[in-house]
Coordinates of C-alpha atoms in Angstrom, one line a residue:
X13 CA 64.8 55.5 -8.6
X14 CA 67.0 53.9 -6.1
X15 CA 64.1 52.1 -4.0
X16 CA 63.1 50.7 -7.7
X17 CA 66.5 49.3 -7.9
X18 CA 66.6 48.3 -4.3
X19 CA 62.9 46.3 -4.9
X20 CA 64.3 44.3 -8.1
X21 CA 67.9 44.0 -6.2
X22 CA 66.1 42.9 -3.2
X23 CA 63.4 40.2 -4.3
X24 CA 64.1 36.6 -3.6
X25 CA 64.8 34.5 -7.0
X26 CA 62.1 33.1 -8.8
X27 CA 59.6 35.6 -7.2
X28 CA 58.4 36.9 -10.9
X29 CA 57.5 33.1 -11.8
X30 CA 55.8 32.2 -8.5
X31 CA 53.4 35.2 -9.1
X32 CA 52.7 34.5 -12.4
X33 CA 52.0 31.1 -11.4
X34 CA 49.9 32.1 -8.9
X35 CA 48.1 34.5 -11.1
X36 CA 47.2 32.1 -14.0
X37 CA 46.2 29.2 -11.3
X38 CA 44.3 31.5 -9.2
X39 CA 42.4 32.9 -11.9
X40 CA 41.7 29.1 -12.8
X41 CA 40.3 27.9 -9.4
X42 CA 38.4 31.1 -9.4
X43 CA 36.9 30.4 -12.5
X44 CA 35.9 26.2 -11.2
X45 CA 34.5 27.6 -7.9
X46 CA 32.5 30.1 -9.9
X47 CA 31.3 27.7 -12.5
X48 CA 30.1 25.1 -10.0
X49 CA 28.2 27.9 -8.4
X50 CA 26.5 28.8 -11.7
X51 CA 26.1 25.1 -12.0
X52 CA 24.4 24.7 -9.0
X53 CA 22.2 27.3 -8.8
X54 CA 21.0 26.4 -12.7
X55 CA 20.1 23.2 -11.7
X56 CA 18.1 24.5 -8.7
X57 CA 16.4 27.1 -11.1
X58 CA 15.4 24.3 -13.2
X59 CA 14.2 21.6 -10.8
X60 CA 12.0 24.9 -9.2
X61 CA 10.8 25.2 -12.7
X62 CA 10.1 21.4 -13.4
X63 CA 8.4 21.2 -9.9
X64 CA 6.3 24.1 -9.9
X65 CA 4.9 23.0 -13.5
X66 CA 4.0 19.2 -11.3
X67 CA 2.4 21.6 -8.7
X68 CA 0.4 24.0 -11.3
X69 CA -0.7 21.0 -13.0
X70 CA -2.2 19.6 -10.3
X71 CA -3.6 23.2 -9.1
X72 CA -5.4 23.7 -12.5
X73 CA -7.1 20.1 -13.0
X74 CA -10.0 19.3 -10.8
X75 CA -8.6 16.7 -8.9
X76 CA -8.4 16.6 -5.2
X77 CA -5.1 15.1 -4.4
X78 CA -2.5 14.2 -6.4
X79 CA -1.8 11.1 -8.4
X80 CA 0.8 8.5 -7.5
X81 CA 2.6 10.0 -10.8
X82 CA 2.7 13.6 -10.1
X83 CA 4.4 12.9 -6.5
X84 CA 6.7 10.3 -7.9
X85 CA 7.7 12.9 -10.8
X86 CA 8.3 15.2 -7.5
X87 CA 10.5 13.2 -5.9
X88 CA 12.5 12.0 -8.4
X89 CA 13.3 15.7 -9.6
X90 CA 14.5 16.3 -6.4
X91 CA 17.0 13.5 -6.4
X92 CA 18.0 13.9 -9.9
X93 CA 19.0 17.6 -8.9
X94 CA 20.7 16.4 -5.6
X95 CA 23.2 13.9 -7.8
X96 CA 24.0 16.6 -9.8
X97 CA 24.8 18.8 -8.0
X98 CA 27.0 16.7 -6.0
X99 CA 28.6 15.6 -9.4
X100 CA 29.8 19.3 -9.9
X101 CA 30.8 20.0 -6.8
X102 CA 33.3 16.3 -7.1
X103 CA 34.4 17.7 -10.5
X104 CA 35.4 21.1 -9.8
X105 CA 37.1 20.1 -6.7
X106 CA 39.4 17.7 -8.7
X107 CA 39.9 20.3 -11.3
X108 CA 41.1 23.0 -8.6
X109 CA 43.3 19.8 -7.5
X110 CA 45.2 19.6 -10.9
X111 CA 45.5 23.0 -11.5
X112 CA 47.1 23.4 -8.1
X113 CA 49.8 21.1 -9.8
X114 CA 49.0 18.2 -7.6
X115 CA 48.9 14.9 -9.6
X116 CA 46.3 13.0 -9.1
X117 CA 47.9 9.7 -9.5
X118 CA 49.8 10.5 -5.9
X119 CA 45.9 9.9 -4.8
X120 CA 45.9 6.6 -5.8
X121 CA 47.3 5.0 -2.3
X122 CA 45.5 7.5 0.1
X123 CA 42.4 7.2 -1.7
X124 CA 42.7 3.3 -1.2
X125 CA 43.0 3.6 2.9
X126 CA 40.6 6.6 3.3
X127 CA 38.3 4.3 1.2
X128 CA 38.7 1.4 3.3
X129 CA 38.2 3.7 6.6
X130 CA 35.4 5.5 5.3
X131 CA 33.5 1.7 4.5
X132 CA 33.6 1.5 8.4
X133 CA 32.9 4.4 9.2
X134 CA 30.6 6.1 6.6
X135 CA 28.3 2.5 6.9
X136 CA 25.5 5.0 7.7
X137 CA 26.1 7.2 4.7
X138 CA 25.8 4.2 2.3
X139 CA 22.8 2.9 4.0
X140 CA 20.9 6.3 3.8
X141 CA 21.5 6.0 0.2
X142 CA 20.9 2.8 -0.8
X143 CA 17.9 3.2 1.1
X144 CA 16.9 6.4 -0.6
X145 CA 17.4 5.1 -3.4
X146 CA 15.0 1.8 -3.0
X147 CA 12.3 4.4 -1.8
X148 CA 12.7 6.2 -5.1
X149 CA 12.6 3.5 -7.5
X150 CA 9.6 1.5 -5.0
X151 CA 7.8 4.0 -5.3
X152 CA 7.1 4.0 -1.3
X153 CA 6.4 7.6 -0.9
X154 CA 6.9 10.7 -2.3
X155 CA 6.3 14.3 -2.4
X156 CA 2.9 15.3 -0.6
X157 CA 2.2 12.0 1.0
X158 CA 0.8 11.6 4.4
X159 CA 3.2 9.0 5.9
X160 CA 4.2 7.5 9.6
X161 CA 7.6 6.4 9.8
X162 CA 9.2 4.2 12.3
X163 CA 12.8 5.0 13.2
X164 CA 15.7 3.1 14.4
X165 CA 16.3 4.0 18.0
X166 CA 13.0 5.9 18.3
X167 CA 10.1 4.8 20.5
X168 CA 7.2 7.0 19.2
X169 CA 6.7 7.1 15.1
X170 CA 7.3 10.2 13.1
X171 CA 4.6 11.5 11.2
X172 CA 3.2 14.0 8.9
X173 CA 3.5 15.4 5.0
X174 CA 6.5 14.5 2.9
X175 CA 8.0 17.7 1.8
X176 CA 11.6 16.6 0.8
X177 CA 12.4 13.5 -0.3
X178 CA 16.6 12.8 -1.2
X179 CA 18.5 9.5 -1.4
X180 CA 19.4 10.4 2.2
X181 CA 17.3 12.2 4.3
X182 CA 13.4 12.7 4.0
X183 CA 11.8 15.7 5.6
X184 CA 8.1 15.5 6.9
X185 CA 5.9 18.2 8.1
X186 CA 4.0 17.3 10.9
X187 CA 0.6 18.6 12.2
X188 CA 2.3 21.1 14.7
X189 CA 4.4 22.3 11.8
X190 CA 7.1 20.8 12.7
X191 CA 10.1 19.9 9.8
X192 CA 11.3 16.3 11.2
X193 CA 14.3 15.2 9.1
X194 CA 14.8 11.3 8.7
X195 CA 17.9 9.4 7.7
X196 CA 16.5 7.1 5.4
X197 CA 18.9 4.2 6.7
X198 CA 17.3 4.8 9.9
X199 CA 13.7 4.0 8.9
X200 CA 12.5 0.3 9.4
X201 CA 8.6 1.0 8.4
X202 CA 6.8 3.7 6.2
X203 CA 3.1 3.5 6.4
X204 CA 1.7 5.3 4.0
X205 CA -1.6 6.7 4.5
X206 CA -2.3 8.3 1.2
X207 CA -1.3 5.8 -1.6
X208 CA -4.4 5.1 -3.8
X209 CA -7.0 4.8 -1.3
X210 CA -7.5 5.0 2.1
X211 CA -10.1 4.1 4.7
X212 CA -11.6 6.6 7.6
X213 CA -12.3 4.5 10.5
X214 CA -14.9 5.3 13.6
X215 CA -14.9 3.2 16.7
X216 CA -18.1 4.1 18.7
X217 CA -18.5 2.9 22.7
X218 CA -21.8 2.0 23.5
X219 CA -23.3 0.3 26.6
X220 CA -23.8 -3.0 26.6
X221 CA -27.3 -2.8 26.9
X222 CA -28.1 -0.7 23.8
X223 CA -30.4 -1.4 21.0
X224 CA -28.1 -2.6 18.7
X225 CA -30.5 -2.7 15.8
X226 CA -31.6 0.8 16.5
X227 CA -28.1 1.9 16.4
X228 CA -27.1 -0.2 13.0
X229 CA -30.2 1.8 11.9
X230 CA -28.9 5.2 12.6
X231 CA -25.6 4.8 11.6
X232 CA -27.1 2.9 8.1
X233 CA -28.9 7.0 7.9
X234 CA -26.0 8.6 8.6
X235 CA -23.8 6.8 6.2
X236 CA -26.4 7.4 3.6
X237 CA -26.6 11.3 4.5
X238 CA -22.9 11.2 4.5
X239 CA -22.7 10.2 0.5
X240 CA -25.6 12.2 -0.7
X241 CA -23.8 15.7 1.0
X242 CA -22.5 17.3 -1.8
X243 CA -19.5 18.6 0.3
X244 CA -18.4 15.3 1.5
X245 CA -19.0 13.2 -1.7
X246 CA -16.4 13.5 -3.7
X247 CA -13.9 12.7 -0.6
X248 CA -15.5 9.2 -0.6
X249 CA -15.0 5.8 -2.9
X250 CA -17.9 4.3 -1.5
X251 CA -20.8 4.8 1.2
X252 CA -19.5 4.8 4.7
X253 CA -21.5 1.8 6.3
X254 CA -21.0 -0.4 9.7
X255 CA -19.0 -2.9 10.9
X256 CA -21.5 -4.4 13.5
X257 CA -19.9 -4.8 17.1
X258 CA -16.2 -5.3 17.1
X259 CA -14.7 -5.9 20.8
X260 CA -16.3 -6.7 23.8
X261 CA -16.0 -5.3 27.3
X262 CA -17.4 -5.8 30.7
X263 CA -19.8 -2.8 30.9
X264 CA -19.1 -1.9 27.1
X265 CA -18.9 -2.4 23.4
X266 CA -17.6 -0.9 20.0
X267 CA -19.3 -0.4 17.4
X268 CA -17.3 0.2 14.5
X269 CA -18.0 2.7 11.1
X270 CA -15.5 2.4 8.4
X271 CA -15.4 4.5 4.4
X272 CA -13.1 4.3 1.6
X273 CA -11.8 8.0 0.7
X274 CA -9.7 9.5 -1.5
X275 CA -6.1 9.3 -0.4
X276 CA -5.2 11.6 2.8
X277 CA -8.8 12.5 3.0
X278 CA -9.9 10.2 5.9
X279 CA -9.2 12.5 8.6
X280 CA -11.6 14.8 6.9
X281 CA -14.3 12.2 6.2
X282 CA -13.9 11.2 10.0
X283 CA -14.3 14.3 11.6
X284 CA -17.7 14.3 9.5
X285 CA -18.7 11.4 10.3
X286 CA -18.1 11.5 14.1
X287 CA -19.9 14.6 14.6
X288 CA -23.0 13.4 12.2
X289 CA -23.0 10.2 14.5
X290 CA -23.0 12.4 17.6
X291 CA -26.1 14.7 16.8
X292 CA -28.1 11.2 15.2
X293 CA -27.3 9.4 18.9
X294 CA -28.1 12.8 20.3
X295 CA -31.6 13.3 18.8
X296 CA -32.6 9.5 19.1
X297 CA -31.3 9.9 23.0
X298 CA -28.5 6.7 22.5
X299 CA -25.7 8.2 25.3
X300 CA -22.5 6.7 24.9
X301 CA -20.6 4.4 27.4
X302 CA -19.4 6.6 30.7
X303 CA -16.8 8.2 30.5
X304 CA -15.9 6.9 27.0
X305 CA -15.4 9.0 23.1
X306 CA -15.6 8.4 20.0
X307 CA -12.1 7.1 18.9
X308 CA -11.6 8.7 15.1
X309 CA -8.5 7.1 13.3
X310 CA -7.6 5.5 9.8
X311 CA -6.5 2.2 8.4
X312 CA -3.7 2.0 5.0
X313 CA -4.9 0.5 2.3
X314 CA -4.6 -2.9 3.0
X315 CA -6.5 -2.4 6.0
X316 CA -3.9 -4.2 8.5
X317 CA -3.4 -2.7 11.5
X318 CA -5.5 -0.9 14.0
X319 CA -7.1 2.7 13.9
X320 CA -4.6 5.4 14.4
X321 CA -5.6 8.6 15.9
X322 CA -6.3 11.5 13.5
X323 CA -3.1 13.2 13.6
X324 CA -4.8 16.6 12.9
X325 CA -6.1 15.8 16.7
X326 CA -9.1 18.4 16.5
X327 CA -12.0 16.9 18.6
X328 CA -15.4 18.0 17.8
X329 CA -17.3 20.3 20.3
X330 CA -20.5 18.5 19.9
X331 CA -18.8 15.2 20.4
X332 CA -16.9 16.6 23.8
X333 CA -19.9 18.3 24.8
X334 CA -21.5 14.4 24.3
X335 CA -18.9 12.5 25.4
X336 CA -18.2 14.8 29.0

């Protein structure tokens, strides 16, 4: 009894209020932080959903990539789900704010310098997002794309499969299995290298004193073979055929094969094509210039630029075993 009295004697005035305060505005902020949460991971649950219904869609039909549509739809559910979810987070933290009692109009001046502060410093921030959001709407790239993108700063090109796309960062795969993560502010050039179409490309070194109708001969058979396999068929738009001789060396020359695939199938098509060239020069006893290979790479669509290595970089056996 008399530590009772000596507890309500002894609290500080205005002790009662400040915990009831507490209590009501505690349960409050309790109650944003756990709706934003429920928020957040709803919106996750449903852009998984939305996504995995793009993916099983494509799974289920009989096509061998995925359309332009299918990977923008990708994409743009991603970003749609980022924005929101940064939308709930912005409003729950103002709603904490003004139950904490703080008004928000006392904001008004510090939000004016932080703003001005943060449009020198956050420059990068905005640019990552404007930028993101150009490559959404573009329609540059999106999800499942094979891409190479050149970076601000970077000497050597980042490429691989799109696996993330927001309006800030873009995460690629590459073929070591390695995530590379991208500010999209930072990127001065995406090639993209499976947009509609692409082309398989297959330099071939020769001596300068070969039969060059002999060898426009067997390549002319081995594009043929190449679109009659059933297996390799429905990779290709058209029949691989030959571009005749394009450089010239001193004790050398290239002869060049090219064939329209399907997009981000060339690497496949080349691998083909280069060991199907390597057994026909083999058999008709055509050696290749010393100590030269067969250079396997692929254009983009518009065919500008020159042949890329296969970024799979598997080599052949046959073609080391001819090429040693």
């Amino acid at each position: 009894m008399h530590d009772v009295l000596f507890l309500a004697v002894g609290s500080p005035p205005g002790t009662d209020r400040l915990i009831r305060a507490l209590s009501l505005q505690g349960l409050q902020i309790v109650l944003f932080v756990l709706g934003a949460l429920i928020l957040t991971r709803f919106i996750q649950w449903v852009t998984s959903r939305i996504t995995t219904r793009i993916d099983r869609s494509f799974q289920e039909n009989d096509e061998l990539v995925r359309s332009e549509t299918a990977k923008h739809r990708h994409s743009l559910a991603q970003v749609i789900a980022w924005v929101a979810i940064v939308i709930v987070y912005i409003i729950a933290a103002f709603n904490i704010i003004k139950a904490l009692g703080v008004p928000i109009t006392g904001f008004v001046a510090p939000a004016t310098v932080l703003g001005a502060a943060l449009g020198f410093g956050a420059q990068r921030v905005v640019q990552d997002l404007l930028a993101g959001f150009f490559i959404i709407t573009e329609k540059q790239y999106g999800f499942g794309d094979v891409v190479e993108l050149a970076v601000v700063g970077s000497t050597e090109t980042a490429k691989g499969t799109v696996e993330d796309v927001t309006l800030r960062i873009t995460k690629i795969r590459s073929s070591d299995g390695e995530v590379i993560t991208v500010p999209n502010g930072q990127i001065v050039k995406a090639i993209n290298l499976s947009k509609d179409w692409a082309r398989s490309v297959v330099d071939i070194p020769l001596p300068v004193g070969a039969d060059m109708g002999r060898v426009n001969d067997l390549l002319s058979t081995v594009g043929q073979q190449t679109f009659a396999d059933p297996r390799m068929r429905p990779l290709l738009l058209d029949e691989p055929s030959s571009m005749g001789v394009t450089d010239v060396e001193l004790d050398n020359l290239t002869v060049r094969m090219v064939a329209r695939t399907l997009p981000g199938k060339q690497f496949e098509v080349s691998r083909d094509l280069r060991a199907r060239i390597v057994r026909s020069f083999g058999r008709a006893g055509i050696a290749l210039a010393q100590g030269e290979r067969i250079e396997t790479g692929a254009m983009t669509p518009s065919g500008v630029g020159e042949a890329r290595t296969d970024p799979d970089r598997t080599s052949d056996p046959e073609t080391s075993r001819q090429t040693s």
